[in-house]
Amino acid sequence: DQQVKQNSPSLSVQEGRISILNCDYTNSMFDYFLWYKKYPAEGPTFLISISSIKDKNEDGRFTVFLNKSAKHLSLHIVPSQPGDSAVYFCAASANDGNKLVFGAGTILRVKS
Amino acid sequence: EPEVTQTPSHQVTQMGQEVILRCVPISNHLYFYWYRQILGQKVEFLVSFYNNEISEKSEIFDDQFSAERPDGSNFTLKIRSTKLEDSAMYFCASRIAGGFNEQFFGPGTRLTVL
């Protein structure tokens, strides 16, 4: 099941610079997209979301962009901080429901 | 800030034994979920629960699994006869309402089947 793909297993960024995490999806029924952050031995923590009626949503240092025609979304973190180092998961859901379909995750390392 | 809690944090069991994983969702949330993550793999949906009944379940959620809301606060996942391949992190999540609302996850229960 590869409906949500995060093709970069890891990303390393210098503190203060921009981090860009990417996610692609194949199911055109997806209409709600979320990013979660996860530390080892903890549950996923919600970061930011976007519905398919928008192409951008911003919350502080975090911005999510959605390109429906390309079935692609990205998470921008500006400026990146060492505390942002974690695994970032992209997730999607369809038709007002229920289940989230997750990508494999991208490990972000922010170097100070 | 309200949060989802899960107990136990770690459960070790013998193959073939029954386990019950417990969750307390955020109090005013109406939708409840179980997910699991096998080591090195994706987070996978197991089951969703609304209005005191299962609303959707995955192919993984076969007859050995059950989910219940036995009272007004707890949400449980029972695995009747555990297998080695059930070893995973199990996450509970809850959501306040339908539509475009995020799910909030608990810290997880690590299940180890020997």
Short mmCIF file of C-alpha atoms in Angstrom, two decimals, chain B residues 50-94:
data_model
loop_
_atom_site.label_atom_id
_atom_site.label_comp_id
_atom_site.label_asym_id
_atom_site.label_seq_id
_atom_site.Cartn_x
_atom_site.Cartn_y
_atom_site.Cartn_z
CA TYR B 50 -17.92 6.14 16.77
CA ASN B 51 -21.18 6.18 18.66
CA ASN B 52 -20.23 3.05 20.60
CA GLU B 53 -19.58 0.92 17.59
CA ILE B 54 -16.90 0.15 15.05
CA SER B 55 -17.21 2.44 12.03
CA GLU B 56 -14.35 1.08 9.95
CA LYS B 57 -11.74 -1.64 10.27
CA SER B 58 -8.71 -2.63 8.25
CA GLU B 59 -7.77 -6.00 6.83
CA ILE B 60 -5.37 -6.38 9.76
CA PHE B 61 -8.26 -6.17 12.23
CA ASP B 62 -9.33 -9.77 11.98
CA ASP B 63 -11.26 -11.97 14.39
CA GLN B 64 -8.49 -12.00 16.96
CA PHE B 65 -8.96 -8.26 17.53
CA SER B 66 -11.80 -6.43 19.21
CA ALA B 67 -12.34 -2.83 20.26
CA GLU B 68 -14.73 -1.58 22.91
CA ARG B 69 -15.70 1.47 24.87
CA PRO B 70 -16.69 -0.27 28.11
CA ASP B 71 -17.53 2.94 29.94
CA GLY B 72 -17.68 6.66 29.29
CA SER B 73 -13.97 7.24 29.39
CA ASN B 74 -11.98 4.14 28.43
CA PHE B 75 -11.38 2.71 24.97
CA THR B 76 -9.80 -0.73 24.72
CA LEU B 77 -8.14 -2.97 22.16
CA LYS B 78 -8.16 -6.68 22.87
CA ILE B 79 -5.98 -9.19 21.08
CA ARG B 80 -7.37 -12.63 21.88
CA SER B 81 -4.52 -14.95 20.99
CA THR B 82 -1.33 -13.04 20.39
CA LYS B 83 1.14 -13.98 17.69
CA LEU B 84 4.79 -13.08 17.34
CA GLU B 85 3.90 -10.71 14.49
CA ASP B 86 1.61 -8.71 16.77
CA SER B 87 4.71 -7.22 18.39
CA ALA B 88 4.45 -3.50 17.66
CA MET B 89 3.71 -0.06 19.08
CA TYR B 90 -0.03 0.40 19.41
CA PHE B 91 -1.33 3.97 19.31
CA CYS B 92 -4.73 5.20 20.35
CA ALA B 93 -6.04 8.42 18.81
CA SER B 94 -9.13 10.56 19.19
#
